[in-house]
Amino acid sequence: MSSKLVPSDPASVMVIRDVVPRVITTLSVPFWRFGRVKIGGRGTIVRLQSGSLAVFSPVALTDDVKAKVSELGEVKYIAALDAEVHILLSRHFLQLD
């Protein structure tokens, strides 16, 4: 991960919050837009009616995030909605079968 965009140890600053238990979970972490403006980043995990999970704007795949995903179910969809979010996608795709 680029140290100019995300913290060097995202696990130490990440906040995982169950907004709607077992349906919507947010993953918040500091993030610097263009490596210059601190705006914060938030990934969201949503359980779909099918039971599959969709991840929007994935954040760093820490051990706590892996545990939360395992607790919730199987990720079927990942949406990275802008160019800077794509820097974290490769680790998430390795988790998909």
mmCIF file with all atom_site columns, C-alpha atoms in Angstrom:
data_model
loop_
_atom_site.group_PDB
_atom_site.id
_atom_site.type_symbol
_atom_site.label_atom_id
_atom_site.label_alt_id
_atom_site.label_comp_id
_atom_site.label_asym_id
_atom_site.label_entity_id
_atom_site.label_seq_id
_atom_site.pdbx_PDB_ins_code
_atom_site.Cartn_x
_atom_site.Cartn_y
_atom_site.Cartn_z
_atom_site.occupancy
_atom_site.B_iso_or_equiv
_atom_site.pdbx_formal_charge
_atom_site.auth_seq_id
_atom_site.auth_comp_id
_atom_site.auth_asym_id
_atom_site.auth_atom_id
_atom_site.pdbx_PDB_model_num
ATOM 1  C CA . MET A 1 1  ? 0.000   0.000   0.000  1.00 0.00 ? 1  MET A CA 1
ATOM 2  C CA . SER A 1 2  ? 1.135   3.506   -0.686 1.00 0.00 ? 2  SER A CA 1
ATOM 3  C CA . SER A 1 3  ? 2.059   5.268   2.554  1.00 0.00 ? 3  SER A CA 1
ATOM 4  C CA . LYS A 1 4  ? 0.911   8.544   0.998  1.00 0.00 ? 4  LYS A CA 1
ATOM 5  C CA . LEU A 1 5  ? -2.698  7.332   0.759  1.00 0.00 ? 5  LEU A CA 1
ATOM 6  C CA . VAL A 1 6  ? -3.331  4.960   3.655  1.00 0.00 ? 6  VAL A CA 1
ATOM 7  C CA . PRO A 1 7  ? -1.788  4.504   7.125  1.00 0.00 ? 7  PRO A CA 1
ATOM 8  C CA . SER A 1 8  ? 1.212   2.184   7.381  1.00 0.00 ? 8  SER A CA 1
ATOM 9  C CA . ASP A 1 9  ? -0.654  0.080   9.986  1.00 0.00 ? 9  ASP A CA 1
ATOM 10 C CA . PRO A 1 10 ? -4.362  0.320   9.089  1.00 0.00 ? 10 PRO A CA 1
ATOM 11 C CA . ALA A 1 11 ? -5.314  -2.322  11.669 1.00 0.00 ? 11 ALA A CA 1
ATOM 12 C CA . SER A 1 12 ? -4.318  0.019   14.500 1.00 0.00 ? 12 SER A CA 1
ATOM 13 C CA . VAL A 1 13 ? -6.692  2.796   13.376 1.00 0.00 ? 13 VAL A CA 1
ATOM 14 C CA . MET A 1 14 ? -9.557  0.951   11.656 1.00 0.00 ? 14 MET A CA 1
ATOM 15 C CA . VAL A 1 15 ? -13.048 1.198   13.137 1.00 0.00 ? 15 VAL A CA 1
ATOM 16 C CA . ILE A 1 16 ? -15.433 -1.658  12.280 1.00 0.00 ? 16 ILE A CA 1
ATOM 17 C CA . ARG A 1 17 ? -19.075 -0.887  12.998 1.00 0.00 ? 17 ARG A CA 1
ATOM 18 C CA . ASP A 1 18 ? -22.182 -3.018  12.503 1.00 0.00 ? 18 ASP A CA 1
ATOM 19 C CA . VAL A 1 19 ? -24.696 -0.402  11.344 1.00 0.00 ? 19 VAL A CA 1
ATOM 20 C CA . VAL A 1 20 ? -27.413 -3.032  10.867 1.00 0.00 ? 20 VAL A CA 1
ATOM 21 C CA . PRO A 1 21 ? -26.134 -6.253  12.483 1.00 0.00 ? 21 PRO A CA 1
ATOM 22 C CA . ARG A 1 22 ? -25.429 -9.008  9.935  1.00 0.00 ? 22 ARG A CA 1
ATOM 23 C CA . VAL A 1 23 ? -26.691 -6.758  7.095  1.00 0.00 ? 23 VAL A CA 1
ATOM 24 C CA . ILE A 1 24 ? -24.572 -3.572  6.839  1.00 0.00 ? 24 ILE A CA 1
ATOM 25 C CA . THR A 1 25 ? -21.052 -3.152  8.248  1.00 0.00 ? 25 THR A CA 1
ATOM 26 C CA . THR A 1 26 ? -18.786 -0.141  7.778  1.00 0.00 ? 26 THR A CA 1
ATOM 27 C CA . LEU A 1 27 ? -14.985 -0.179  7.870  1.00 0.00 ? 27 LEU A CA 1
ATOM 28 C CA . SER A 1 28 ? -13.503 3.277   8.522  1.00 0.00 ? 28 SER A CA 1
ATOM 29 C CA . VAL A 1 29 ? -9.838  4.233   8.225  1.00 0.00 ? 29 VAL A CA 1
ATOM 30 C CA . PRO A 1 30 ? -7.845  7.436   7.606  1.00 0.00 ? 30 PRO A CA 1
ATOM 31 C CA . PHE A 1 31 ? -7.304  8.134   3.906  1.00 0.00 ? 31 PHE A CA 1
ATOM 32 C CA . TRP A 1 32 ? -5.521  10.926  2.076  1.00 0.00 ? 32 TRP A CA 1
ATOM 33 C CA . ARG A 1 33 ? -7.120  11.935  -1.239 1.00 0.00 ? 33 ARG A CA 1
ATOM 34 C CA . PHE A 1 34 ? -4.411  12.342  -3.887 1.00 0.00 ? 34 PHE A CA 1
ATOM 35 C CA . GLY A 1 35 ? -1.911  11.756  -1.056 1.00 0.00 ? 35 GLY A CA 1
ATOM 36 C CA . ARG A 1 36 ? -2.519  15.310  0.196  1.00 0.00 ? 36 ARG A CA 1
ATOM 37 C CA . VAL A 1 37 ? -5.981  15.885  1.670  1.00 0.00 ? 37 VAL A CA 1
ATOM 38 C CA . LYS A 1 38 ? -7.000  13.856  4.742  1.00 0.00 ? 38 LYS A CA 1
ATOM 39 C CA . ILE A 1 39 ? -10.646 12.926  4.176  1.00 0.00 ? 39 ILE A CA 1
ATOM 40 C CA . GLY A 1 40 ? -11.025 9.471   5.679  1.00 0.00 ? 40 GLY A CA 1
ATOM 41 C CA . GLY A 1 41 ? -12.060 6.303   3.910  1.00 0.00 ? 41 GLY A CA 1
ATOM 42 C CA . ARG A 1 42 ? -14.996 4.021   4.474  1.00 0.00 ? 42 ARG A CA 1
ATOM 43 C CA . GLY A 1 43 ? -15.654 0.609   3.046  1.00 0.00 ? 43 GLY A CA 1
ATOM 44 C CA . THR A 1 44 ? -19.087 -0.952  3.340  1.00 0.00 ? 44 THR A CA 1
ATOM 45 C CA . ILE A 1 45 ? -20.100 -4.611  3.449  1.00 0.00 ? 45 ILE A CA 1
ATOM 46 C CA . VAL A 1 46 ? -23.729 -5.369  2.585  1.00 0.00 ? 46 VAL A CA 1
ATOM 47 C CA . ARG A 1 47 ? -25.467 -8.737  2.875  1.00 0.00 ? 47 ARG A CA 1
ATOM 48 C CA . LEU A 1 48 ? -27.751 -9.163  -0.127 1.00 0.00 ? 48 LEU A CA 1
ATOM 49 C CA . GLN A 1 49 ? -31.096 -10.979 -0.063 1.00 0.00 ? 49 GLN A CA 1
ATOM 50 C CA . SER A 1 50 ? -29.320 -13.998 -1.570 1.00 0.00 ? 50 SER A CA 1
ATOM 51 C CA . GLY A 1 51 ? -27.035 -14.131 1.492  1.00 0.00 ? 51 GLY A CA 1
ATOM 52 C CA . SER A 1 52 ? -23.971 -13.184 -0.561 1.00 0.00 ? 52 SER A CA 1
ATOM 53 C CA . LEU A 1 53 ? -21.880 -10.170 0.395  1.00 0.00 ? 53 LEU A CA 1
ATOM 54 C CA . ALA A 1 54 ? -21.106 -7.075  -1.655 1.00 0.00 ? 54 ALA A CA 1
ATOM 55 C CA . VAL A 1 55 ? -18.128 -4.901  -0.670 1.00 0.00 ? 55 VAL A CA 1
ATOM 56 C CA . PHE A 1 56 ? -18.172 -1.246  -1.730 1.00 0.00 ? 56 PHE A CA 1
ATOM 57 C CA . SER A 1 57 ? -14.982 0.855   -1.687 1.00 0.00 ? 57 SER A CA 1
ATOM 58 C CA . PRO A 1 58 ? -12.795 -1.822  -0.067 1.00 0.00 ? 58 PRO A CA 1
ATOM 59 C CA . VAL A 1 59 ? -10.347 -0.717  2.596  1.00 0.00 ? 59 VAL A CA 1
ATOM 60 C CA . ALA A 1 60 ? -7.184  -2.505  3.759  1.00 0.00 ? 60 ALA A CA 1
ATOM 61 C CA . LEU A 1 61 ? -7.757  -6.228  4.234  1.00 0.00 ? 61 LEU A CA 1
ATOM 62 C CA . THR A 1 62 ? -6.572  -6.518  7.841  1.00 0.00 ? 62 THR A CA 1
ATOM 63 C CA . ASP A 1 63 ? -6.944  -9.618  10.022 1.00 0.00 ? 63 ASP A CA 1
ATOM 64 C CA . ASP A 1 64 ? -9.969  -7.997  11.709 1.00 0.00 ? 64 ASP A CA 1
ATOM 65 C CA . VAL A 1 65 ? -11.590 -7.316  8.328  1.00 0.00 ? 65 VAL A CA 1
ATOM 66 C CA . LYS A 1 66 ? -10.954 -10.925 7.239  1.00 0.00 ? 66 LYS A CA 1
ATOM 67 C CA . ALA A 1 67 ? -12.554 -12.157 10.480 1.00 0.00 ? 67 ALA A CA 1
ATOM 68 C CA . LYS A 1 68 ? -15.593 -9.909  9.997  1.00 0.00 ? 68 LYS A CA 1
ATOM 69 C CA . VAL A 1 69 ? -16.047 -11.075 6.395  1.00 0.00 ? 69 VAL A CA 1
ATOM 70 C CA . SER A 1 70 ? -15.761 -14.730 7.491  1.00 0.00 ? 70 SER A CA 1
ATOM 71 C CA . GLU A 1 71 ? -18.374 -14.096 10.171 1.00 0.00 ? 71 GLU A CA 1
ATOM 72 C CA . LEU A 1 72 ? -20.775 -12.487 7.680  1.00 0.00 ? 72 LEU A CA 1
ATOM 73 C CA . GLY A 1 73 ? -20.515 -14.858 4.714  1.00 0.00 ? 73 GLY A CA 1
ATOM 74 C CA . GLU A 1 74 ? -19.048 -15.133 1.233  1.00 0.00 ? 74 GLU A CA 1
ATOM 75 C CA . VAL A 1 75 ? -18.074 -12.103 -0.848 1.00 0.00 ? 75 VAL A CA 1
ATOM 76 C CA . LYS A 1 76 ? -19.534 -12.321 -4.348 1.00 0.00 ? 76 LYS A CA 1
ATOM 77 C CA . TYR A 1 77 ? -19.221 -8.690  -5.460 1.00 0.00 ? 77 TYR A CA 1
ATOM 78 C CA . ILE A 1 78 ? -16.623 -5.955  -5.009 1.00 0.00 ? 78 ILE A CA 1
ATOM 79 C CA . ALA A 1 79 ? -17.165 -2.403  -6.266 1.00 0.00 ? 79 ALA A CA 1
ATOM 80 C CA . ALA A 1 80 ? -14.306 0.100   -6.284 1.00 0.00 ? 80 ALA A CA 1
ATOM 81 C CA . LEU A 1 81 ? -15.935 3.370   -7.181 1.00 0.00 ? 81 LEU A CA 1
ATOM 82 C CA . ASP A 1 82 ? -12.875 5.506   -7.938 1.00 0.00 ? 82 ASP A CA 1
ATOM 83 C CA . ALA A 1 83 ? -9.259  5.204   -9.042 1.00 0.00 ? 83 ALA A CA 1
ATOM 84 C CA . GLU A 1 84 ? -7.651  5.492   -5.608 1.00 0.00 ? 84 GLU A CA 1
ATOM 85 C CA . VAL A 1 85 ? -9.761  2.707   -4.121 1.00 0.00 ? 85 VAL A CA 1
ATOM 86 C CA . HIS A 1 86 ? -8.326  0.344   -6.758 1.00 0.00 ? 86 HIS A CA 1
ATOM 87 C CA . ILE A 1 87 ? -4.969  0.272   -4.905 1.00 0.00 ? 87 ILE A CA 1
ATOM 88 C CA . LEU A 1 88 ? -6.529  -2.076  -2.339 1.00 0.00 ? 88 LEU A CA 1
ATOM 89 C CA . LEU A 1 89 ? -8.404  -4.393  -4.708 1.00 0.00 ? 89 LEU A CA 1
ATOM 90 C CA . SER A 1 90 ? -5.751  -7.039  -5.367 1.00 0.00 ? 90 SER A CA 1
ATOM 91 C CA . ARG A 1 91 ? -5.748  -8.284  -1.773 1.00 0.00 ? 91 ARG A CA 1
ATOM 92 C CA . HIS A 1 92 ? -9.537  -8.564  -1.795 1.00 0.00 ? 92 HIS A CA 1
ATOM 93 C CA . PHE A 1 93 ? -9.634  -10.460 -5.086 1.00 0.00 ? 93 PHE A CA 1
ATOM 94 C CA . LEU A 1 94 ? -7.223  -13.026 -3.675 1.00 0.00 ? 94 LEU A CA 1
ATOM 95 C CA . GLN A 1 95 ? -9.933  -13.850 -1.114 1.00 0.00 ? 95 GLN A CA 1
ATOM 96 C CA . LEU A 1 96 ? -12.543 -14.623 -3.804 1.00 0.00 ? 96 LEU A CA 1
ATOM 97 C CA . ASP A 1 97 ? -12.875 -18.106 -5.289 1.00 0.00 ? 97 ASP A CA 1
#
